[in-house]
DNA sequence: CATGAATGAGTTTTCATTCAT
DNA sequence: TATGAATGAAAACTCATTCAT
């Protein structure tokens, strides 16, 4: 009969409710212009409740950013599939195919959830922290990790001998730049194409 | 008898003073956390003066961003040199060499002026406007233009046949991603290397 | 679960507190010279509370003016009495007596509450709206209405045949002029006499 | 060759220029919302010039009010004519005719110059001073004065025996009330009629 | 004298955070 | 626990007034 820090189901539901609206409002208004009251109203809770759950506005935002990131990661993970599928993709299309697929998955997600991009930018602007794609990629590591993919490709001779860390970093930077600029430029609709085109060149540069 | 857009020498000096401190404070504190009074104090002028010059906080920020961009552009332009020099570089190192050089120049500038990166991010966050590298590149166009460089390289057979616009976009995105992430990750010192490494791969992907 | 226009007892009390001091300060300082902070301090609430209740300074003022008017109307209404009493007065003293009585009641009220006059003037000056005496009279209409009184007096032959609307307007204008000028001239003490004297002439002009 | 406080012709012209625009702006915006800069701009002088001429904003306003009043008085005076004409009017139409004529003249002026009404109200609101119609009437005194007119009418038997001061006050109050309410109610066009109707009743009340 | 750039005191308004209920 | 009224610190912005040129 533990009365520990267990999480009551209703509590969790409320928390997620709040985060959902938090995401929406922070993305729309920006951190500075967001009134916590609005979020509370949308989530149909008192402002005090929001504060009890998250402590303060900054922590609410950070939780929101984490929440947003998790959703993106979940999408990509699901899209890419489990280890077997990853192995299968590499078998058929090589590391190139896999990396392209990951990029496309990211692009798809952000095209459909531009709010997530806004959140990333707000996070940077307010907290100059945690590089998003790193996060995303870190998630991906659980299923191979970009580093591993690159390392494998070098071993198989698909890629020329390059510094693995540099490649991973560059890959993430390219993804980040394409998504951020592409998404906010008002060309969301062409986001996937933009990322594809960029990766096509980049990945060609890794070929032997 | 109202004066037109005459430019009093002292006025301009004061204006630039304000912008210099503006840049510093906005970069350090972020747009939302900046108190215009602080800027006025640093610039040794009354708050009213700041407002008379720039109208309001947002316009002050935008003027600051423009100011920052111009400085970056000036640096790169100077670094790359005039048309002759550009031609010379292309002759010796190809378009690849030139694009790498531009990237390096950008990286150098932003490593030494990380404030400029902060401003870019703040601008995005507050105004979701004007993609910086595009701007920067647009400047560069006056001395060749990325498009022209790429087009030339395709003609000479240095680059394979690719969609020029896509290349330019990808190039700018990669630069943007590398600079922003590299700079704010606290690895400023390695910024040039990061950009170089990324461009090395990217440009290799354009080779025939 | 937002509350509708429920009326919390304490809330109303606080609201009226604020209005009372609002009236005092606005009357003493004028709209432009009033600092909302002063009102908040006097009412013993935070400035934010004032703003939560009334939105902004203008609305606070308007609410104050309404409040002031209601008090004046309540005074006059009470003084004149119900329909029976009105009928009785007309029976004994004619419409002349009733109109004189209303004028006197107004004068009495404003002599004792010169703040109400100030508020009227401030309202005019700032918002050029809502003619006060009309308002006041409109209230009075509920118990006969000046128009009705005049109409009745014409029917009974007490008044000569005149344009009813013109009479009502002139009556209100005379009252307004006497109260405003009398009150602010520093001759408050003689306000009742001033109104009486003016009405004596005016009403004589209506006799057959 | 006196270099005394003589008033240079140009200086006077400038002063009047300023007052003219002052009147316009104060009437349109109200005292509190008027920016002296606007007046200076319209008058095509530096702000400093305005201040050198009038000292400060309040004095500028007061000078404006005086200016406005003088214009009104000049109009009425001209309309009524000199002493001979006054005597002639009294001979033909009695004091009643003259007082009605004065009222009409006022009404005409204010209908055509509603700004003057605004100024009166602003003056009251900001300075709670100098009752306008008194001023106007005081001017009129130079040509007979309301008091004299009334006194004369009593002597000739045109008016019944009334307290002269009270009549004058009531007359001015009625005028004030009619003009102010009539003018700002948006019924400017009917202002003359409104005043006429009111005076008709009022003056009838003075008849023997 | 004329000017208008510079100033900073003074106000309005917002909103994160608290806490009594 | 949940709430939302109350708070007041914090900032943006204005504009009367001054004074160096």
Short mmCIF file of C-alpha atoms (C1' of nucleotides) in Angstrom, two decimals, chain D residues 45-49 52, chain E residues 1-6:
data_model
loop_
_atom_site.label_atom_id
_atom_site.label_comp_id
_atom_site.label_asym_id
_atom_site.label_seq_id
_atom_site.Cartn_x
_atom_site.Cartn_y
_atom_site.Cartn_z
CA UNK D 45 7.49 76.65 -35.80
CA UNK D 46 9.82 74.85 -33.46
CA UNK D 47 8.46 73.52 -30.21
CA UNK D 48 10.77 75.86 -28.40
CA UNK D 49 9.08 78.80 -30.03
CA UNK D 52 8.94 80.89 -25.48
"C1'" DC E 1 15.44 84.73 -31.50
"C1'" DA E 2 14.50 80.08 -33.29
"C1'" DT E 3 15.07 75.39 -33.15
"C1'" DG E 4 14.42 70.53 -32.35
"C1'" DA E 5 17.31 66.84 -30.29
"C1'" DA E 6 17.73 65.03 -25.79
#
